[in-house]
mmCIF file of C-alpha atoms in Angstrom:
data_model
loop_
_atom_site.group_PDB
_atom_site.id
_atom_site.type_symbol
_atom_site.label_atom_id
_atom_site.label_comp_id
_atom_site.label_asym_id
_atom_site.label_seq_id
_atom_site.Cartn_x
_atom_site.Cartn_y
_atom_site.Cartn_z
ATOM 1 C CA MET A 1376 3.244 35.155 37.567
ATOM 2 C CA ARG A 1377 3.716 31.452 37.602
ATOM 3 C CA THR A 1378 -0.012 30.794 36.637
ATOM 4 C CA ASN A 1379 0.062 33.361 33.621
ATOM 5 C CA ARG A 1380 3.123 31.511 32.355
ATOM 6 C CA VAL A 1381 1.800 28.125 32.474
ATOM 7 C CA THR A 1382 -1.543 29.345 31.008
ATOM 8 C CA TRP A 1383 0.267 30.887 28.117
ATOM 9 C CA LEU A 1384 2.409 27.656 27.522
ATOM 10 C CA LEU A 1385 -0.920 25.520 27.607
ATOM 11 C CA THR A 1386 -2.694 27.716 25.371
ATOM 12 C CA PHE A 1387 0.366 27.547 22.752
ATOM 13 C CA PHE A 1388 0.239 23.841 23.113
ATOM 14 C CA ALA A 1389 -3.435 23.492 22.451
ATOM 15 C CA LEU A 1390 -3.105 25.837 19.438
ATOM 16 C CA ALA A 1391 -0.067 23.864 17.933
ATOM 17 C CA PHE A 1392 -2.009 20.471 18.394
ATOM 18 C CA VAL A 1393 -5.182 21.804 16.726
ATOM 19 C CA ALA A 1394 -3.126 22.795 13.878
ATOM 20 C CA LEU A 1395 -1.571 19.718 13.309
ATOM 21 C CA ALA A 1396 -4.868 17.710 13.577
ATOM 22 C CA GLN A 1397 -6.073 19.892 10.911
ATOM 23 C CA GLN A 1398 -3.312 19.392 8.772
ATOM 24 C CA ASN A 1399 -3.524 15.432 8.842
ATOM 25 C CA SER A 1400 -7.338 15.651 8.678
ATOM 26 C CA GLN A 1401 -7.460 17.267 5.011
ATOM 27 C CA ASP A 1402 -9.549 15.319 2.858
ATOM 28 C CA LEU A 1403 -8.349 13.815 -0.704
ATOM 29 C CA THR A 1404 -9.956 16.807 -2.631
ATOM 30 C CA GLN A 1405 -7.921 19.371 -0.399
ATOM 31 C CA LEU A 1406 -4.727 17.047 -0.924
ATOM 32 C CA LEU A 1407 -4.967 16.858 -4.613
ATOM 33 C CA GLN A 1408 -5.848 20.624 -5.053
ATOM 34 C CA SER A 1409 -2.814 21.564 -3.032
ATOM 35 C CA ASN A 1410 -0.501 19.724 -5.070
ATOM 36 C CA THR A 1411 -0.373 21.453 -8.588
ATOM 37 C CA ASN A 1412 1.617 18.573 -10.186
ATOM 38 C CA LEU A 1413 -1.485 16.479 -9.837
ATOM 39 C CA SER A 1414 -3.785 18.537 -11.667
ATOM 40 C CA GLU A 1415 -4.050 16.101 -14.586
ATOM 41 C CA PHE A 1416 -4.582 13.244 -12.300
ATOM 42 C CA THR A 1417 -7.151 15.282 -10.277
ATOM 43 C CA THR A 1418 -9.075 16.069 -13.426
ATOM 44 C CA LEU A 1419 -9.142 12.221 -14.416
ATOM 45 C CA LEU A 1420 -10.064 11.167 -11.088
ATOM 46 C CA THR A 1421 -12.972 13.423 -10.614
ATOM 47 C CA SER A 1422 -14.314 12.527 -14.145
ATOM 48 C CA TYR A 1423 -14.958 8.949 -12.763
ATOM 49 C CA GLY A 1424 -17.535 10.011 -10.118
ATOM 50 C CA ASP A 1425 -18.287 6.628 -8.574
ATOM 51 C CA ILE A 1426 -14.366 5.853 -8.078
ATOM 52 C CA TYR A 1427 -13.687 9.464 -6.555
ATOM 53 C CA ALA A 1428 -16.872 9.019 -4.415
ATOM 54 C CA ASN A 1429 -15.766 5.538 -3.186
ATOM 55 C CA LEU A 1430 -12.328 6.883 -2.224
ATOM 56 C CA SER A 1431 -13.976 9.457 -0.009
ATOM 57 C CA PHE A 1432 -15.342 6.731 2.043
ATOM 58 C CA GLN A 1433 -12.103 4.900 2.516
ATOM 59 C CA SER A 1434 -10.300 4.821 5.782
ATOM 60 C CA GLN A 1435 -7.016 3.052 4.508
ATOM 61 C CA VAL A 1436 -6.082 3.188 1.069
ATOM 62 C CA THR A 1437 -3.010 3.986 -1.159
ATOM 63 C CA ILE A 1438 -3.148 5.851 -4.373
ATOM 64 C CA LEU A 1439 -0.168 5.734 -6.761
ATOM 65 C CA ALA A 1440 -0.871 9.172 -8.748
ATOM 66 C CA PRO A 1441 0.921 9.727 -11.977
ATOM 67 C CA ASN A 1442 2.120 13.378 -11.968
ATOM 68 C CA ASN A 1443 1.549 15.815 -14.811
ATOM 69 C CA ASP A 1444 4.602 14.996 -16.731
ATOM 70 C CA ALA A 1445 3.456 11.056 -16.868
ATOM 71 C CA PHE A 1446 0.266 12.409 -18.614
ATOM 72 C CA ASN A 1447 2.576 14.123 -21.133
ATOM 73 C CA LYS A 1448 3.793 10.787 -22.011
ATOM 74 C CA ILE A 1449 0.687 9.040 -22.726
ATOM 75 C CA PRO A 1450 0.395 9.841 -26.520
ATOM 76 C CA TYR A 1451 3.716 8.141 -26.913
ATOM 77 C CA SER A 1452 2.706 5.125 -24.767
ATOM 78 C CA SER A 1453 0.491 2.041 -25.352
ATOM 79 C CA LEU A 1454 -2.374 3.896 -23.325
ATOM 80 C CA GLY A 1455 -2.495 6.617 -25.941
ATOM 81 C CA PRO A 1456 -5.131 5.159 -28.154
ATOM 82 C CA ALA A 1457 -7.277 4.450 -25.354
ATOM 83 C CA PHE A 1458 -7.019 7.930 -23.952
ATOM 84 C CA GLU A 1459 -7.490 9.721 -27.248
ATOM 85 C CA ALA A 1460 -10.430 7.706 -28.176
ATOM 86 C CA ASN A 1461 -11.948 8.402 -24.523
ATOM 87 C CA GLN A 1462 -12.576 4.567 -24.075
ATOM 88 C CA SER A 1463 -13.866 4.852 -20.854
ATOM 89 C CA GLN A 1464 -14.040 1.203 -19.577
ATOM 90 C CA ILE A 1465 -10.198 0.985 -20.348
ATOM 91 C CA VAL A 1466 -9.296 4.353 -18.831
ATOM 92 C CA ARG A 1467 -11.499 3.100 -15.902
ATOM 93 C CA SER A 1468 -9.410 0.161 -15.494
ATOM 94 C CA VAL A 1469 -6.173 1.939 -15.605
ATOM 95 C CA LEU A 1470 -7.269 4.312 -12.832
ATOM 96 C CA GLN A 1471 -8.421 1.458 -10.774
ATOM 97 C CA TYR A 1472 -4.897 -0.228 -11.044
ATOM 98 C CA HIS A 1473 -3.509 2.708 -9.388
ATOM 99 C CA ILE A 1474 -5.456 2.297 -6.224
ATOM 100 C CA LEU A 1475 -4.383 -0.249 -3.519
ATOM 101 C CA PRO A 1476 -6.334 -1.367 -0.591
ATOM 102 C CA GLY A 1477 -4.376 -0.596 2.680
ATOM 103 C CA LEU A 1478 -1.708 1.819 3.760
ATOM 104 C CA HIS A 1479 1.605 1.113 1.980
ATOM 105 C CA PRO A 1480 3.907 3.949 2.967
ATOM 106 C CA SER A 1481 7.291 4.141 1.191
ATOM 107 C CA GLY A 1482 9.225 2.816 4.309
ATOM 108 C CA SER A 1483 7.268 -0.376 4.013
ATOM 109 C CA TYR A 1484 9.012 -1.493 0.958
ATOM 110 C CA ASN A 1485 12.685 -3.237 1.027
ATOM 111 C CA GLY A 1486 15.016 -4.846 -1.374
ATOM 112 C CA THR A 1487 12.305 -8.003 -1.580
ATOM 113 C CA PHE A 1488 9.495 -7.418 -4.191
ATOM 114 C CA SER A 1489 6.249 -7.355 -2.571
ATOM 115 C CA PHE A 1490 3.098 -7.638 -4.841
ATOM 116 C CA ASP A 1491 0.109 -5.747 -3.711
ATOM 117 C CA LYS A 1492 -3.476 -6.092 -4.777
ATOM 118 C CA THR A 1493 -5.349 -3.256 -6.647
ATOM 119 C CA TRP A 1494 -8.750 -2.193 -7.134
ATOM 120 C CA LEU A 1495 -8.446 -3.631 -10.918
ATOM 121 C CA GLN A 1496 -10.839 -6.790 -10.606
ATOM 122 C CA ASP A 1497 -12.853 -6.501 -13.723
ATOM 123 C CA THR A 1498 -12.612 -9.863 -15.398
ATOM 124 C CA SER A 1499 -12.436 -8.045 -18.657
ATOM 125 C CA TYR A 1500 -8.770 -6.998 -17.891
ATOM 126 C CA THR A 1501 -7.602 -9.407 -15.154
ATOM 127 C CA ASN A 1502 -8.236 -12.840 -13.795
ATOM 128 C CA VAL A 1503 -6.275 -12.895 -10.509
ATOM 129 C CA THR A 1504 -8.036 -13.706 -7.319
ATOM 130 C CA GLY A 1505 -8.401 -10.516 -5.167
ATOM 131 C CA GLY A 1506 -7.390 -8.120 -7.952
ATOM 132 C CA GLN A 1507 -4.349 -7.765 -10.231
ATOM 133 C CA VAL A 1508 -1.078 -6.717 -8.432
ATOM 134 C CA VAL A 1509 1.495 -4.100 -8.635
ATOM 135 C CA GLY A 1510 5.049 -4.801 -7.687
ATOM 136 C CA GLY A 1511 7.260 -2.729 -5.370
ATOM 137 C CA VAL A 1512 10.615 -2.714 -4.387
ATOM 138 C CA GLN A 1513 13.137 -0.228 -2.790
ATOM 139 C CA GLN A 1514 16.587 -0.215 -4.567
ATOM 140 C CA ALA A 1515 19.816 1.639 -3.891
ATOM 141 C CA GLY A 1516 19.635 5.008 -2.692
ATOM 142 C CA ASP A 1517 16.349 4.519 -1.272
ATOM 143 C CA VAL A 1518 14.536 4.714 -4.603
ATOM 144 C CA ASN A 1519 11.058 3.169 -4.789
ATOM 145 C CA ILE A 1520 10.142 1.457 -8.089
ATOM 146 C CA PHE A 1521 6.532 0.098 -8.986
ATOM 147 C CA THR A 1522 6.462 -2.499 -11.695
ATOM 148 C CA SER A 1523 3.425 -3.321 -13.832
ATOM 149 C CA GLY A 1524 2.537 -4.978 -17.098
ATOM 150 C CA MET A 1525 4.973 -5.392 -19.847
ATOM 151 C CA GLY A 1526 7.757 -4.818 -17.573
ATOM 152 C CA THR A 1527 6.931 -0.993 -17.062
ATOM 153 C CA ARG A 1528 8.771 0.649 -14.232
ATOM 154 C CA SER A 1529 7.387 3.883 -12.328
ATOM 155 C CA THR A 1530 9.536 5.761 -10.029
ATOM 156 C CA LEU A 1531 8.243 7.053 -6.827
ATOM 157 C CA ILE A 1532 9.063 10.723 -6.892
ATOM 158 C CA THR A 1533 7.162 12.297 -3.761
ATOM 159 C CA ALA A 1534 6.052 9.827 -1.196
ATOM 160 C CA ASN A 1535 3.576 9.679 1.727
ATOM 161 C CA LEU A 1536 1.144 12.585 1.120
ATOM 162 C CA ARG A 1537 -1.476 11.995 3.756
ATOM 163 C CA PHE A 1538 -5.070 12.654 3.722
ATOM 164 C CA ALA A 1539 -7.907 11.519 5.865
ATOM 165 C CA GLY A 1540 -8.511 8.275 4.016
ATOM 166 C CA GLY A 1541 -4.943 7.105 3.322
ATOM 167 C CA ILE A 1542 -1.564 8.181 1.371
ATOM 168 C CA VAL A 1543 -0.685 9.182 -1.951
ATOM 169 C CA HIS A 1544 2.362 8.346 -3.689
ATOM 170 C CA VAL A 1545 3.226 10.543 -6.810
ATOM 171 C CA ILE A 1546 4.943 8.465 -9.493
ATOM 172 C CA ASP A 1547 6.517 9.518 -12.892
ATOM 173 C CA ASN A 1548 4.921 7.008 -15.142
ATOM 174 C CA PHE A 1549 1.464 5.421 -15.562
ATOM 175 C CA LEU A 1550 1.079 1.834 -14.439
ATOM 176 C CA ILE A 1551 0.244 -0.409 -17.275
ATOM 177 C CA PRO A 1552 -2.339 -3.237 -16.570
ATOM 178 C CA PRO A 1553 -0.845 -6.595 -17.465
ATOM 179 C CA ASN A 1554 -1.755 -8.174 -20.670
ATOM 180 C CA THR A 1555 -2.441 -12.029 -21.639
ATOM 181 C CA PHE A 1556 0.347 -14.481 -22.044
ATOM 182 C CA THR A 1557 0.152 -14.418 -25.795
ATOM 183 C CA GLN A 1558 0.414 -10.480 -25.838
ATOM 184 C CA THR A 1559 3.520 -10.476 -23.306
ATOM 185 C CA VAL A 1560 5.664 -13.277 -24.387
ATOM 186 C CA PRO A 1561 6.849 -11.230 -27.657
ATOM 187 C CA GLN A 1562 7.875 -8.406 -25.641
ATOM 188 C CA PHE A 1563 10.372 -10.361 -23.739
ATOM 189 C CA ASN A 1564 11.716 -12.312 -26.818
ATOM 190 C CA LEU A 1565 9.711 -15.366 -25.768
ATOM 191 C CA THR A 1566 8.120 -15.845 -29.263
ATOM 192 C CA ALA A 1567 8.873 -19.526 -29.528
ATOM 193 C CA ALA A 1568 6.887 -20.244 -26.208
ATOM 194 C CA GLY A 1569 3.854 -18.144 -27.454
ATOM 195 C CA GLY A 1570 3.980 -19.894 -30.858
ATOM 196 C CA ALA A 1571 4.242 -23.293 -29.368
ATOM 197 C CA ALA A 1572 1.246 -22.729 -26.993
ATOM 198 C CA GLU A 1573 -0.921 -21.882 -29.988
ATOM 199 C CA TYR A 1574 0.270 -25.084 -31.641
ATOM 200 C CA ALA A 1575 -0.274 -27.292 -28.736
ATOM 201 C CA SER A 1576 -3.708 -25.754 -28.275
ATOM 202 C CA LEU A 1577 -2.702 -24.318 -24.634
ATOM 203 C CA ALA A 1578 -2.839 -20.616 -25.474
ATOM 204 C CA GLU A 1579 -6.503 -20.350 -24.475
ATOM 205 C CA TYR A 1580 -6.035 -21.934 -21.254
ATOM 206 C CA ALA A 1581 -2.664 -19.789 -20.795
ATOM 207 C CA ASN A 1582 -4.682 -16.756 -21.627
ATOM 208 C CA THR A 1583 -7.626 -17.063 -19.340
ATOM 209 C CA HIS A 1584 -7.423 -19.432 -16.627
ATOM 210 C CA GLU A 1585 -7.288 -17.657 -13.209
ATOM 211 C CA ASP A 1586 -4.156 -17.498 -11.033
ATOM 212 C CA LEU A 1587 -1.394 -19.358 -13.270
ATOM 213 C CA THR A 1588 2.251 -19.543 -12.705
ATOM 214 C CA ILE A 1589 4.089 -20.244 -15.966
ATOM 215 C CA PHE A 1590 7.716 -21.179 -16.162
ATOM 216 C CA VAL A 1591 8.753 -20.087 -19.851
ATOM 217 C CA PRO A 1592 11.710 -21.661 -21.414
ATOM 218 C CA GLN A 1593 13.741 -18.961 -23.525
ATOM 219 C CA ASN A 1594 14.027 -18.959 -27.227
ATOM 220 C CA ALA A 1595 17.515 -20.230 -26.892
ATOM 221 C CA ALA A 1596 15.966 -23.317 -25.113
ATOM 222 C CA PHE A 1597 13.464 -24.116 -28.065
ATOM 223 C CA GLN A 1598 16.248 -23.556 -30.580
ATOM 224 C CA ALA A 1599 18.335 -26.151 -28.914
ATOM 225 C CA LEU A 1600 15.632 -28.865 -29.478
ATOM 226 C CA GLY A 1601 13.832 -27.069 -32.324
ATOM 227 C CA GLY A 1602 14.060 -29.972 -34.740
ATOM 228 C CA THR A 1603 12.483 -32.502 -32.254
ATOM 229 C CA LEU A 1604 9.745 -30.204 -30.922
ATOM 230 C CA GLN A 1605 8.431 -29.352 -34.279
ATOM 231 C CA SER A 1606 8.246 -32.937 -35.342
ATOM 232 C CA MET A 1607 5.823 -33.640 -32.345
ATOM 233 C CA SER A 1608 2.143 -33.740 -32.620
ATOM 234 C CA PRO A 1609 0.200 -30.865 -30.619
ATOM 235 C CA PRO A 1610 -0.841 -33.603 -28.005
ATOM 236 C CA GLN A 1611 2.772 -34.647 -27.532
ATOM 237 C CA LEU A 1612 4.115 -31.147 -27.108
ATOM 238 C CA GLN A 1613 1.276 -30.042 -24.858
ATOM 239 C CA ARG A 1614 2.289 -32.672 -22.495
ATOM 240 C CA ILE A 1615 5.712 -31.179 -22.156
ATOM 241 C CA LEU A 1616 4.361 -27.678 -21.889
ATOM 242 C CA ASP A 1617 1.764 -28.533 -18.985
ATOM 243 C CA TYR A 1618 4.827 -29.508 -17.166
ATOM 244 C CA HIS A 1619 5.667 -25.801 -17.185
ATOM 245 C CA VAL A 1620 2.326 -24.530 -15.879
ATOM 246 C CA ILE A 1621 1.371 -24.227 -12.278
ATOM 247 C CA ASN A 1622 -2.332 -23.891 -11.589
ATOM 248 C CA SER A 1623 -2.780 -23.461 -7.932
ATOM 249 C CA SER A 1624 -5.138 -21.337 -5.521
ATOM 250 C CA THR A 1625 -2.821 -18.305 -5.623
ATOM 251 C CA VAL A 1626 -0.094 -16.864 -8.090
ATOM 252 C CA LEU A 1627 3.298 -17.959 -7.309
ATOM 253 C CA TYR A 1628 5.555 -14.417 -7.330
ATOM 254 C CA SER A 1629 9.031 -14.915 -6.633
ATOM 255 C CA SER A 1630 8.560 -13.901 -3.023
ATOM 256 C CA GLY A 1631 6.464 -17.046 -2.592
ATOM 257 C CA LEU A 1632 9.129 -19.406 -3.999
ATOM 258 C CA SER A 1633 11.273 -20.909 -1.180
ATOM 259 C CA ASN A 1634 13.961 -23.304 -1.250
ATOM 260 C CA GLY A 1635 12.588 -26.926 -1.269
ATOM 261 C CA THR A 1636 9.010 -25.850 -2.379
ATOM 262 C CA ILE A 1637 7.175 -28.861 -4.281
ATOM 263 C CA LEU A 1638 4.676 -27.584 -6.858
ATOM 264 C CA ARG A 1639 2.080 -29.834 -8.864
ATOM 265 C CA THR A 1640 2.041 -29.018 -12.492
ATOM 266 C CA LEU A 1641 -0.903 -28.935 -15.008
ATOM 267 C CA SER A 1642 0.454 -32.343 -16.060
ATOM 268 C CA GLY A 1643 0.016 -33.910 -12.552
ATOM 269 C CA GLN A 1644 3.605 -34.060 -11.933
ATOM 270 C CA ASN A 1645 5.763 -32.131 -9.462
ATOM 271 C CA VAL A 1646 8.618 -29.581 -9.714
ATOM 272 C CA THR A 1647 10.999 -28.514 -7.079
ATOM 273 C CA ILE A 1648 12.215 -25.245 -6.293
ATOM 274 C CA SER A 1649 15.656 -24.780 -5.005
ATOM 275 C CA PHE A 1650 17.952 -21.736 -4.154
ATOM 276 C CA ALA A 1651 21.518 -21.988 -4.733
ATOM 277 C CA SER A 1652 24.572 -19.612 -5.474
ATOM 278 C CA ASN A 1653 22.161 -16.639 -5.427
ATOM 279 C CA SER A 1654 20.011 -18.015 -8.156
ATOM 280 C CA LEU A 1655 16.458 -19.493 -8.310
ATOM 281 C CA PHE A 1656 15.897 -22.920 -9.833
ATOM 282 C CA VAL A 1657 12.974 -25.155 -10.957
ATOM 283 C CA ASN A 1658 14.497 -28.618 -11.077
ATOM 284 C CA GLN A 1659 17.454 -28.259 -13.178
ATOM 285 C CA ALA A 1660 16.462 -25.076 -14.899
ATOM 286 C CA ARG A 1661 17.764 -21.661 -13.866
ATOM 287 C CA VAL A 1662 15.380 -18.962 -13.579
ATOM 288 C CA LEU A 1663 16.772 -15.969 -15.771
ATOM 289 C CA GLN A 1664 13.985 -13.339 -15.178
ATOM 290 C CA GLN A 1665 11.436 -13.344 -12.507
ATOM 291 C CA ASP A 1666 7.885 -11.974 -12.114
ATOM 292 C CA LEU A 1667 6.722 -10.769 -15.407
ATOM 293 C CA LEU A 1668 3.038 -9.951 -14.825
ATOM 294 C CA ILE A 1669 0.274 -11.258 -16.894
ATOM 295 C CA ALA A 1670 -3.513 -10.588 -16.881
ATOM 296 C CA ASN A 1671 -4.002 -13.949 -14.953
ATOM 297 C CA GLY A 1672 -1.004 -14.509 -13.121
ATOM 298 C CA VAL A 1673 2.966 -14.301 -13.417
ATOM 299 C CA MET A 1674 5.609 -15.703 -15.752
ATOM 300 C CA HIS A 1675 9.187 -16.712 -14.603
ATOM 301 C CA VAL A 1676 11.723 -17.288 -17.586
ATOM 302 C CA ILE A 1677 13.949 -20.296 -17.351
ATOM 303 C CA ASP A 1678 16.993 -21.176 -19.365
ATOM 304 C CA ASN A 1679 15.973 -24.760 -20.179
ATOM 305 C CA PHE A 1680 12.995 -27.205 -20.565
ATOM 306 C CA LEU A 1681 11.646 -29.094 -17.778
ATOM 307 C CA ASP A 1682 11.277 -32.761 -18.821
ATOM 308 C CA PRO A 1683 8.192 -34.598 -17.145
ATOM 309 C CA ASN A 1684 10.033 -37.925 -17.510
ATOM 310 C CA THR A 1685 12.765 -36.844 -15.308
ATOM 311 C CA PRO A 1686 11.050 -34.885 -12.481
ATOM 312 C CA SER A 1687 13.594 -35.775 -9.841
ATOM 313 C CA MET A 1688 16.482 -33.745 -11.786
ATOM 314 C CA THR A 1689 17.887 -31.233 -9.495
ATOM 315 C CA ALA A 1690 20.000 -28.000 -10.035
ATOM 316 C CA ASN A 1691 23.878 -27.771 -10.660
ATOM 317 C CA PRO A 1692 24.630 -24.184 -9.555
ATOM 318 C CA GLU A 1693 28.234 -24.617 -10.930
ATOM 319 C CA ILE A 1694 27.282 -24.499 -14.452
ATOM 320 C CA PRO A 1695 25.848 -21.579 -16.345
ATOM 321 C CA THR A 1696 23.276 -23.708 -18.154
ATOM 322 C CA ALA A 1697 22.444 -27.280 -17.776
ATOM 323 C CA PRO A 1698 22.395 -29.419 -20.936
ATOM 324 C CA PRO A 1699 19.059 -30.280 -22.284
ATOM 325 C CA LEU A 1700 17.360 -33.207 -20.769
ATOM 326 C CA ILE A 1701 15.081 -33.916 -23.775
ATOM 327 C CA GLN A 1702 17.319 -35.421 -26.282
ATOM 328 C CA GLY A 1703 16.643 -33.766 -29.807
ATOM 329 C CA THR A 1704 18.127 -31.882 -32.888
ATOM 330 C CA SER A 1705 18.698 -28.025 -32.591
ATOM 331 C CA LEU A 1706 18.146 -25.408 -35.323
ATOM 332 C CA THR A 1707 20.539 -22.720 -36.438
ATOM 333 C CA GLU A 1708 20.991 -19.730 -34.243
ATOM 334 C CA ASN A 1709 18.785 -17.487 -36.202
ATOM 335 C CA MET A 1710 15.811 -19.937 -36.826
ATOM 336 C CA VAL A 1711 13.249 -19.858 -33.902
ATOM 337 C CA PRO A 1712 10.573 -22.457 -33.958
ATOM 338 C CA PHE A 1713 6.819 -21.976 -33.753
ATOM 339 C CA THR A 1714 6.960 -18.238 -34.190
ATOM 340 C CA SER A 1715 4.814 -18.582 -37.338
ATOM 341 C CA TYR A 1716 2.063 -19.653 -35.059
ATOM 342 C CA LEU A 1717 1.621 -16.533 -33.179
ATOM 343 C CA PRO A 1718 -1.307 -14.321 -34.057
ATOM 344 C CA THR A 1719 -0.349 -11.609 -36.158
ATOM 345 C CA SER A 1720 -2.466 -9.161 -33.748
ATOM 346 C CA VAL A 1721 -3.327 -9.687 -30.333
ATOM 347 C CA THR A 1722 -6.039 -8.277 -28.286
ATOM 348 C CA SER A 1723 -6.808 -8.818 -24.544
ATOM 349 C CA PHE A 1724 -9.389 -11.037 -23.264
ATOM 350 C CA ASP A 1725 -12.732 -10.871 -21.775
ATOM 351 C CA THR A 1726 -13.300 -14.033 -19.433
ATOM 352 C CA ARG A 1727 -17.045 -13.438 -19.570
ATOM 353 C CA SER A 1728 -17.332 -13.908 -23.359
ATOM 354 C CA ALA A 1729 -15.374 -15.472 -26.313
ATOM 355 C CA THR A 1730 -15.182 -12.041 -27.949
ATOM 356 C CA PRO A 1731 -11.758 -10.282 -27.310
ATOM 357 C CA THR A 1732 -11.555 -6.647 -26.035
ATOM 358 C CA SER A 1733 -9.437 -3.785 -26.660
ATOM 359 C CA SER A 1734 -5.557 -4.165 -25.817
ATOM 360 C CA PHE A 1735 -3.397 -2.062 -23.631
ATOM 361 C CA GLY A 1736 -0.853 -2.734 -26.242
ATOM 362 C CA ALA A 1737 2.929 -3.513 -25.415
ATOM 363 C CA THR A 1738 4.832 -0.341 -25.223
ATOM 364 C CA ASP A 1739 6.794 0.339 -22.027
ATOM 365 C CA ILE A 1740 6.017 4.132 -21.463
ATOM 366 C CA GLY A 1741 9.078 4.499 -19.516
ATOM 367 C CA LYS A 1742 11.428 4.015 -22.558
ATOM 368 C CA GLY A 1743 11.916 6.834 -25.023
ATOM 369 C CA ALA A 1744 8.643 8.617 -24.244
ATOM 370 C CA SER A 1745 10.146 10.535 -21.321
ATOM 371 C CA ALA A 1746 12.671 12.312 -23.896
ATOM 372 C CA LEU A 1747 9.878 13.078 -26.319
ATOM 373 C CA ALA A 1748 7.643 14.692 -23.403
ATOM 374 C CA THR A 1749 10.424 16.720 -22.207
ATOM 375 C CA ALA A 1750 11.181 18.040 -25.460
ATOM 376 C CA THR A 1751 7.708 19.560 -25.576
ATOM 377 C CA THR A 1752 7.937 20.907 -22.091
ATOM 378 C CA SER A 1753 9.547 24.252 -21.574
ATOM 379 C CA ALA A 1754 12.235 24.848 -18.985
ATOM 380 C CA SER A 1755 9.818 27.076 -16.854
ATOM 381 C CA ALA A 1756 7.106 24.467 -16.785
ATOM 382 C CA SER A 1757 9.899 21.761 -15.603
ATOM 383 C CA ARG A 1758 11.119 24.215 -12.841
ATOM 384 C CA THR A 1759 7.654 24.615 -11.690
ATOM 385 C CA SER A 1760 6.868 21.028 -11.503
ATOM 386 C CA GLN A 1761 10.115 20.381 -9.579
ATOM 387 C CA SER A 1762 9.037 23.131 -7.221
ATOM 388 C CA ALA A 1763 5.728 21.747 -6.854
ATOM 389 C CA GLU A 1764 7.052 18.060 -6.016
ATOM 390 C CA LYS A 1765 9.498 19.694 -3.631
ATOM 391 C CA SER A 1766 6.721 21.499 -1.808
ATOM 392 C CA ALA A 1767 4.670 18.341 -1.847
ATOM 393 C CA ALA A 1768 7.564 16.335 -0.163
ATOM 394 C CA ASP A 1769 7.832 19.114 2.448
ATOM 395 C CA LYS A 1770 4.111 18.787 3.300
ATOM 396 C CA ALA A 1771 4.509 14.887 3.547
ATOM 397 C CA ASP A 1772 7.574 15.254 6.144
ATOM 398 C CA SER A 1773 5.620 18.078 8.043
ATOM 399 C CA PHE A 1774 3.498 15.646 9.995
ATOM 400 C CA SER A 1775 6.489 13.593 11.355
ATOM 401 C CA LEU A 1776 8.142 16.700 12.120
ATOM 402 C CA GLY A 1777 4.941 18.162 13.990
ATOM 403 C CA LEU A 1778 5.004 15.077 16.314
ATOM 404 C CA LYS A 1779 8.622 15.904 17.343
ATOM 405 C CA VAL A 1780 7.595 19.694 18.035
ATOM 406 C CA LEU A 1781 4.515 18.540 20.019
ATOM 407 C CA GLY A 1782 7.093 16.251 22.055
ATOM 408 C CA GLY A 1783 9.313 19.214 22.498
ATOM 409 C CA LEU A 1784 6.253 21.372 23.598
ATOM 410 C CA ILE A 1785 5.183 18.776 26.188
ATOM 411 C CA GLY A 1786 8.751 18.656 27.632
ATOM 412 C CA ALA A 1787 8.655 22.368 27.912
ATOM 413 C CA VAL A 1788 5.304 22.653 29.659
ATOM 414 C CA TYR A 1789 6.571 20.134 32.223
ATOM 415 C CA TRP A 1790 9.971 21.733 32.939
ATOM 416 C CA THR A 1791 8.337 25.241 32.988
ATOM 417 C CA ILE A 1792 5.893 24.110 35.506
ATOM 418 C CA ARG A 1793 8.781 22.393 37.611
ATOM 419 C CA ILE A 1794 11.117 25.605 37.364
ATOM 420 C CA VAL A 1795 8.370 28.565 38.060
#
């Protein structure tokens, strides 16, 4: 009797283990086919056979997969023209930007931004060593957000779908590959900086040189000194702007800027990073906005100019904005200097030639498009999508649950043997 009970329990245990092993060994094709809310992404991915085949040979990879609703937003986004015209190279680069080497489960993100490399390494669209990055952070309520070019935000809606080669995260918006400095600054009301770079013959360097970190003064800082800055010759202004550019062996995202860090600028002089009163400073200038991704690095917006003649100036966190170090005359509030030097149209760069290539545009697909897309989708389709996402989430949790079940089965076998 005892032998029969033990045999039955061991058989049950073996069958359960095999079932769980099969669940976790599903390949990418099986995973995608079992998630109907990824049908559009599946079609796109399989149309690029080399990328799809390469994924099949990976052992540790993370895919940020836009759901079907994200595809509905494409016509209202900056990606719309490229997808509509079937510009395969641009679409390919967008697809590569959604693939991250290594495993990045949702639980690996916290309240501090991390910047993870992607498969986007084509120098027609990026000039960041090791591949363009995606920002990731976990916000209040355990909500994971991914940031990309032009400040685009994509929310993680279904996490940790496992397949033999890695994991898939389902997101609600496409990631936008970052654009050049010149293309990006107008989207954040930094038009004076963009025009000044053109006037001072610094724009080409800012657009194309690899691994740049740029501290960009806000428009108000230019207005405060506009009369003086506009009277400068291009070389004079370039000397000041060079003091705002860091060309190091790595891009300096906010996570890499620590208190007391000293950085060598393009002008050859140093700036000092400090952290006080919950704010980040560069010399005396307060960082207003961090980690705006560009094609060849990152921008941080600062409230004031840095003065190469006073590199030892330190922050005063007690005042909202330090007075300008450079003496000069201001412009009226509605006058922004150098904006007339901005190109009337902008396109993304190709570092392999002097010929610009197609742009990704400048629209955040997370703004406004969602409502338009929802208006064209029936309530029934919405409920179907939500049901599919819930089903996918259940599958993501099942492996963890299965391990717990296995632990319980092992315990049951042990105690049954002891009792009988």
